[in-house]
Amino acid sequence: MLIINSIILLTFSITALIMIFSSILSKKTIIDREKMSPFECGFDPKTSARLPFSLRFFLIAVVFLIFDVEITLILPLAHISPLTDIFSWWFTGLFFLLILLLGLYYEWYKGALEWSN
C-alpha cells in the first residue's frame, strides 16, 4: 500500500511540476496595448463608453429573432399534417400566422421598420 501511495504522490508531483514549468515558459513578456485591450466591435475601448448608439440595430435584431423562432415553430406543422385532422391543422397554422402578421403590421405602423428616419 505504501508503494502505491508513493507512486501516486510521485505522479502528482511530476504533473504539478510540468504544469508550473509550462506556465512559466508560456508567459508572453511583450505587452501590446492593442492586444491587451478588449475587442469592442469597431469602437475604441479607451474612449467614453457613453456614446449614442442607434437602437434601430437592436430592434432589427429582435424582429429577426422573432421571425427566426417563427420559422422553427411553423416547420413542424408540415410534418404533423398526416397525424392530425385537417381542421385543427389549418386552425393552428392560420392562428399562428395571424398573430405574426398582426405583430408585423404593428411594427410597421409604429415605424420601427423604417430606416430613413
mmCIF file with all atom_site columns, C-alpha atoms in Angstrom:
data_model
loop_
_atom_site.group_PDB
_atom_site.id
_atom_site.type_symbol
_atom_site.label_atom_id
_atom_site.label_alt_id
_atom_site.label_comp_id
_atom_site.label_asym_id
_atom_site.label_entity_id
_atom_site.label_seq_id
_atom_site.pdbx_PDB_ins_code
_atom_site.Cartn_x
_atom_site.Cartn_y
_atom_site.Cartn_z
_atom_site.occupancy
_atom_site.B_iso_or_equiv
_atom_site.pdbx_formal_charge
_atom_site.auth_seq_id
_atom_site.auth_comp_id
_atom_site.auth_asym_id
_atom_site.auth_atom_id
_atom_site.pdbx_PDB_model_num
ATOM 1   C CA . MET A 1 1   ? 0.000   0.000  0.000   1.00 0.00 ? 1   MET A CA 1
ATOM 2   C CA . LEU A 1 2   ? 2.879   2.327  0.762   1.00 0.00 ? 2   LEU A CA 1
ATOM 3   C CA . ILE A 1 3   ? 4.336   1.755  -2.714  1.00 0.00 ? 3   ILE A CA 1
ATOM 4   C CA . ILE A 1 4   ? 1.037   2.682  -4.399  1.00 0.00 ? 4   ILE A CA 1
ATOM 5   C CA . ASN A 1 5   ? 0.765   5.889  -2.370  1.00 0.00 ? 5   ASN A CA 1
ATOM 6   C CA . SER A 1 6   ? 4.371   6.761  -3.219  1.00 0.00 ? 6   SER A CA 1
ATOM 7   C CA . ILE A 1 7   ? 3.718   6.198  -6.937  1.00 0.00 ? 7   ILE A CA 1
ATOM 8   C CA . ILE A 1 8   ? 0.575   8.356  -6.823  1.00 0.00 ? 8   ILE A CA 1
ATOM 9   C CA . LEU A 1 9   ? 2.421   11.125 -4.958  1.00 0.00 ? 9   LEU A CA 1
ATOM 10  C CA . LEU A 1 10  ? 5.345   10.980 -7.396  1.00 0.00 ? 10  LEU A CA 1
ATOM 11  C CA . THR A 1 11  ? 2.995   11.116 -10.397 1.00 0.00 ? 11  THR A CA 1
ATOM 12  C CA . PHE A 1 12  ? 1.111   14.072 -8.894  1.00 0.00 ? 12  PHE A CA 1
ATOM 13  C CA . SER A 1 13  ? 4.361   15.907 -8.144  1.00 0.00 ? 13  SER A CA 1
ATOM 14  C CA . ILE A 1 14  ? 5.746   15.381 -11.637 1.00 0.00 ? 14  ILE A CA 1
ATOM 15  C CA . THR A 1 15  ? 2.458   16.526 -13.192 1.00 0.00 ? 15  THR A CA 1
ATOM 16  C CA . ALA A 1 16  ? 2.361   19.638 -10.989 1.00 0.00 ? 16  ALA A CA 1
ATOM 17  C CA . LEU A 1 17  ? 5.980   20.496 -11.842 1.00 0.00 ? 17  LEU A CA 1
ATOM 18  C CA . ILE A 1 18  ? 5.311   20.090 -15.577 1.00 0.00 ? 18  ILE A CA 1
ATOM 19  C CA . MET A 1 19  ? 2.236   22.336 -15.332 1.00 0.00 ? 19  MET A CA 1
ATOM 20  C CA . ILE A 1 20  ? 4.137   25.031 -13.402 1.00 0.00 ? 20  ILE A CA 1
ATOM 21  C CA . PHE A 1 21  ? 7.106   24.844 -15.776 1.00 0.00 ? 21  PHE A CA 1
ATOM 22  C CA . SER A 1 22  ? 4.889   25.100 -18.872 1.00 0.00 ? 22  SER A CA 1
ATOM 23  C CA . SER A 1 23  ? 3.000   28.010 -17.347 1.00 0.00 ? 23  SER A CA 1
ATOM 24  C CA . ILE A 1 24  ? 6.247   29.890 -16.749 1.00 0.00 ? 24  ILE A CA 1
ATOM 25  C CA . LEU A 1 25  ? 7.512   29.183 -20.255 1.00 0.00 ? 25  LEU A CA 1
ATOM 26  C CA . SER A 1 26  ? 4.282   30.241 -21.959 1.00 0.00 ? 26  SER A CA 1
ATOM 27  C CA . LYS A 1 27  ? 4.147   33.731 -20.431 1.00 0.00 ? 27  LYS A CA 1
ATOM 28  C CA . LYS A 1 28  ? 4.438   36.433 -23.026 1.00 0.00 ? 28  LYS A CA 1
ATOM 29  C CA . THR A 1 29  ? 6.666   39.261 -21.964 1.00 0.00 ? 29  THR A CA 1
ATOM 30  C CA . ILE A 1 30  ? 5.697   41.691 -24.716 1.00 0.00 ? 30  ILE A CA 1
ATOM 31  C CA . ILE A 1 31  ? 2.627   43.667 -23.687 1.00 0.00 ? 31  ILE A CA 1
ATOM 32  C CA . ASP A 1 32  ? 0.967   45.385 -26.619 1.00 0.00 ? 32  ASP A CA 1
ATOM 33  C CA . ARG A 1 33  ? -1.743  47.990 -25.982 1.00 0.00 ? 33  ARG A CA 1
ATOM 34  C CA . GLU A 1 34  ? -3.901  46.749 -28.867 1.00 0.00 ? 34  GLU A CA 1
ATOM 35  C CA . LYS A 1 35  ? -3.581  43.100 -27.944 1.00 0.00 ? 35  LYS A CA 1
ATOM 36  C CA . MET A 1 36  ? -4.296  43.681 -24.256 1.00 0.00 ? 36  MET A CA 1
ATOM 37  C CA . SER A 1 37  ? -7.411  45.785 -24.888 1.00 0.00 ? 37  SER A CA 1
ATOM 38  C CA . PRO A 1 38  ? -10.815 44.106 -25.267 1.00 0.00 ? 38  PRO A CA 1
ATOM 39  C CA . PHE A 1 39  ? -12.369 43.950 -28.721 1.00 0.00 ? 39  PHE A CA 1
ATOM 40  C CA . GLU A 1 40  ? -15.464 46.141 -28.832 1.00 0.00 ? 40  GLU A CA 1
ATOM 41  C CA . CYS A 1 41  ? -16.881 45.687 -32.351 1.00 0.00 ? 41  CYS A CA 1
ATOM 42  C CA . GLY A 1 42  ? -15.045 48.541 -34.007 1.00 0.00 ? 42  GLY A CA 1
ATOM 43  C CA . PHE A 1 43  ? -15.352 51.027 -31.142 1.00 0.00 ? 43  PHE A CA 1
ATOM 44  C CA . ASP A 1 44  ? -12.256 52.328 -29.413 1.00 0.00 ? 44  ASP A CA 1
ATOM 45  C CA . PRO A 1 45  ? -12.499 50.915 -25.864 1.00 0.00 ? 45  PRO A CA 1
ATOM 46  C CA . LYS A 1 46  ? -10.229 53.663 -24.479 1.00 0.00 ? 46  LYS A CA 1
ATOM 47  C CA . THR A 1 47  ? -12.761 56.431 -25.143 1.00 0.00 ? 47  THR A CA 1
ATOM 48  C CA . SER A 1 48  ? -16.022 57.159 -23.354 1.00 0.00 ? 48  SER A CA 1
ATOM 49  C CA . ALA A 1 49  ? -18.435 54.248 -23.154 1.00 0.00 ? 49  ALA A CA 1
ATOM 50  C CA . ARG A 1 50  ? -21.461 56.553 -23.215 1.00 0.00 ? 50  ARG A CA 1
ATOM 51  C CA . LEU A 1 51  ? -21.550 57.254 -26.931 1.00 0.00 ? 51  LEU A CA 1
ATOM 52  C CA . PRO A 1 52  ? -25.009 57.387 -28.516 1.00 0.00 ? 52  PRO A CA 1
ATOM 53  C CA . PHE A 1 53  ? -25.866 54.192 -30.351 1.00 0.00 ? 53  PHE A CA 1
ATOM 54  C CA . SER A 1 54  ? -28.822 53.685 -32.652 1.00 0.00 ? 54  SER A CA 1
ATOM 55  C CA . LEU A 1 55  ? -31.463 51.449 -31.111 1.00 0.00 ? 55  LEU A CA 1
ATOM 56  C CA . ARG A 1 56  ? -32.730 50.520 -34.560 1.00 0.00 ? 56  ARG A CA 1
ATOM 57  C CA . PHE A 1 57  ? -29.965 47.932 -34.816 1.00 0.00 ? 57  PHE A CA 1
ATOM 58  C CA . PHE A 1 58  ? -31.260 46.236 -31.695 1.00 0.00 ? 58  PHE A CA 1
ATOM 59  C CA . LEU A 1 59  ? -34.844 46.462 -32.907 1.00 0.00 ? 59  LEU A CA 1
ATOM 60  C CA . ILE A 1 60  ? -33.985 44.824 -36.213 1.00 0.00 ? 60  ILE A CA 1
ATOM 61  C CA . ALA A 1 61  ? -32.147 42.085 -34.314 1.00 0.00 ? 61  ALA A CA 1
ATOM 62  C CA . VAL A 1 62  ? -35.202 41.439 -32.132 1.00 0.00 ? 62  VAL A CA 1
ATOM 63  C CA . VAL A 1 63  ? -37.514 41.355 -35.157 1.00 0.00 ? 63  VAL A CA 1
ATOM 64  C CA . PHE A 1 64  ? -35.132 38.928 -36.846 1.00 0.00 ? 64  PHE A CA 1
ATOM 65  C CA . LEU A 1 65  ? -35.129 36.684 -33.769 1.00 0.00 ? 65  LEU A CA 1
ATOM 66  C CA . ILE A 1 66  ? -38.925 36.714 -33.615 1.00 0.00 ? 66  ILE A CA 1
ATOM 67  C CA . PHE A 1 67  ? -39.258 35.638 -37.237 1.00 0.00 ? 67  PHE A CA 1
ATOM 68  C CA . ASP A 1 68  ? -36.447 33.136 -36.844 1.00 0.00 ? 68  ASP A CA 1
ATOM 69  C CA . VAL A 1 69  ? -38.277 31.473 -33.958 1.00 0.00 ? 69  VAL A CA 1
ATOM 70  C CA . GLU A 1 70  ? -41.466 31.644 -36.021 1.00 0.00 ? 70  GLU A CA 1
ATOM 71  C CA . ILE A 1 71  ? -39.843 29.504 -38.715 1.00 0.00 ? 71  ILE A CA 1
ATOM 72  C CA . THR A 1 72  ? -38.885 26.871 -36.158 1.00 0.00 ? 72  THR A CA 1
ATOM 73  C CA . LEU A 1 73  ? -42.464 26.779 -34.889 1.00 0.00 ? 73  LEU A CA 1
ATOM 74  C CA . ILE A 1 74  ? -44.102 26.611 -38.331 1.00 0.00 ? 74  ILE A CA 1
ATOM 75  C CA . LEU A 1 75  ? -41.896 23.884 -39.825 1.00 0.00 ? 75  LEU A CA 1
ATOM 76  C CA . PRO A 1 76  ? -43.270 21.072 -37.617 1.00 0.00 ? 76  PRO A CA 1
ATOM 77  C CA . LEU A 1 77  ? -46.783 21.860 -38.906 1.00 0.00 ? 77  LEU A CA 1
ATOM 78  C CA . ALA A 1 78  ? -45.881 20.324 -42.246 1.00 0.00 ? 78  ALA A CA 1
ATOM 79  C CA . HIS A 1 79  ? -44.580 17.222 -40.532 1.00 0.00 ? 79  HIS A CA 1
ATOM 80  C CA . ILE A 1 80  ? -47.648 16.605 -38.354 1.00 0.00 ? 80  ILE A CA 1
ATOM 81  C CA . SER A 1 81  ? -50.244 17.156 -41.086 1.00 0.00 ? 81  SER A CA 1
ATOM 82  C CA . PRO A 1 82  ? -50.851 13.396 -41.641 1.00 0.00 ? 82  PRO A CA 1
ATOM 83  C CA . LEU A 1 83  ? -51.218 12.843 -37.882 1.00 0.00 ? 83  LEU A CA 1
ATOM 84  C CA . THR A 1 84  ? -53.997 15.360 -37.136 1.00 0.00 ? 84  THR A CA 1
ATOM 85  C CA . ASP A 1 85  ? -57.331 16.268 -38.632 1.00 0.00 ? 85  ASP A CA 1
ATOM 86  C CA . ILE A 1 86  ? -57.283 18.969 -41.288 1.00 0.00 ? 86  ILE A CA 1
ATOM 87  C CA . PHE A 1 87  ? -59.411 21.482 -39.331 1.00 0.00 ? 87  PHE A CA 1
ATOM 88  C CA . SER A 1 88  ? -57.143 21.664 -36.296 1.00 0.00 ? 88  SER A CA 1
ATOM 89  C CA . TRP A 1 89  ? -54.066 21.716 -38.505 1.00 0.00 ? 89  TRP A CA 1
ATOM 90  C CA . TRP A 1 90  ? -55.363 24.670 -40.553 1.00 0.00 ? 90  TRP A CA 1
ATOM 91  C CA . PHE A 1 91  ? -56.709 26.461 -37.497 1.00 0.00 ? 91  PHE A CA 1
ATOM 92  C CA . THR A 1 92  ? -53.388 26.197 -35.626 1.00 0.00 ? 92  THR A CA 1
ATOM 93  C CA . GLY A 1 93  ? -51.336 27.323 -38.624 1.00 0.00 ? 93  GLY A CA 1
ATOM 94  C CA . LEU A 1 94  ? -53.590 30.214 -39.559 1.00 0.00 ? 94  LEU A CA 1
ATOM 95  C CA . PHE A 1 95  ? -53.935 31.396 -35.962 1.00 0.00 ? 95  PHE A CA 1
ATOM 96  C CA . PHE A 1 96  ? -50.162 31.410 -35.548 1.00 0.00 ? 96  PHE A CA 1
ATOM 97  C CA . LEU A 1 97  ? -49.631 33.259 -38.839 1.00 0.00 ? 97  LEU A CA 1
ATOM 98  C CA . LEU A 1 98  ? -52.363 35.750 -37.930 1.00 0.00 ? 98  LEU A CA 1
ATOM 99  C CA . ILE A 1 99  ? -50.606 36.607 -34.674 1.00 0.00 ? 99  ILE A CA 1
ATOM 100 C CA . LEU A 1 100 ? -47.316 37.072 -36.514 1.00 0.00 ? 100 LEU A CA 1
ATOM 101 C CA . LEU A 1 101 ? -48.884 39.232 -39.215 1.00 0.00 ? 101 LEU A CA 1
ATOM 102 C CA . LEU A 1 102 ? -50.590 41.403 -36.609 1.00 0.00 ? 102 LEU A CA 1
ATOM 103 C CA . GLY A 1 103 ? -47.223 41.866 -34.901 1.00 0.00 ? 103 GLY A CA 1
ATOM 104 C CA . LEU A 1 104 ? -45.578 42.752 -38.202 1.00 0.00 ? 104 LEU A CA 1
ATOM 105 C CA . TYR A 1 105 ? -48.286 45.277 -39.070 1.00 0.00 ? 105 TYR A CA 1
ATOM 106 C CA . TYR A 1 106 ? -47.951 46.808 -35.601 1.00 0.00 ? 106 TYR A CA 1
ATOM 107 C CA . GLU A 1 107 ? -44.185 47.200 -36.083 1.00 0.00 ? 107 GLU A CA 1
ATOM 108 C CA . TRP A 1 108 ? -44.824 48.726 -39.492 1.00 0.00 ? 108 TRP A CA 1
ATOM 109 C CA . TYR A 1 109 ? -47.497 51.072 -38.104 1.00 0.00 ? 109 TYR A CA 1
ATOM 110 C CA . LYS A 1 110 ? -45.181 52.295 -35.341 1.00 0.00 ? 110 LYS A CA 1
ATOM 111 C CA . GLY A 1 111 ? -42.453 52.991 -37.900 1.00 0.00 ? 111 GLY A CA 1
ATOM 112 C CA . ALA A 1 112 ? -39.956 50.573 -36.436 1.00 0.00 ? 112 ALA A CA 1
ATOM 113 C CA . LEU A 1 113 ? -39.102 49.100 -39.833 1.00 0.00 ? 113 LEU A CA 1
ATOM 114 C CA . GLU A 1 114 ? -38.230 52.432 -41.492 1.00 0.00 ? 114 GLU A CA 1
ATOM 115 C CA . TRP A 1 115 ? -34.525 53.188 -41.782 1.00 0.00 ? 115 TRP A CA 1
ATOM 116 C CA . SER A 1 116 ? -34.780 56.675 -43.276 1.00 0.00 ? 116 SER A CA 1
ATOM 117 C CA . ASN A 1 117 ? -35.792 58.465 -40.059 1.00 0.00 ? 117 ASN A CA 1
#
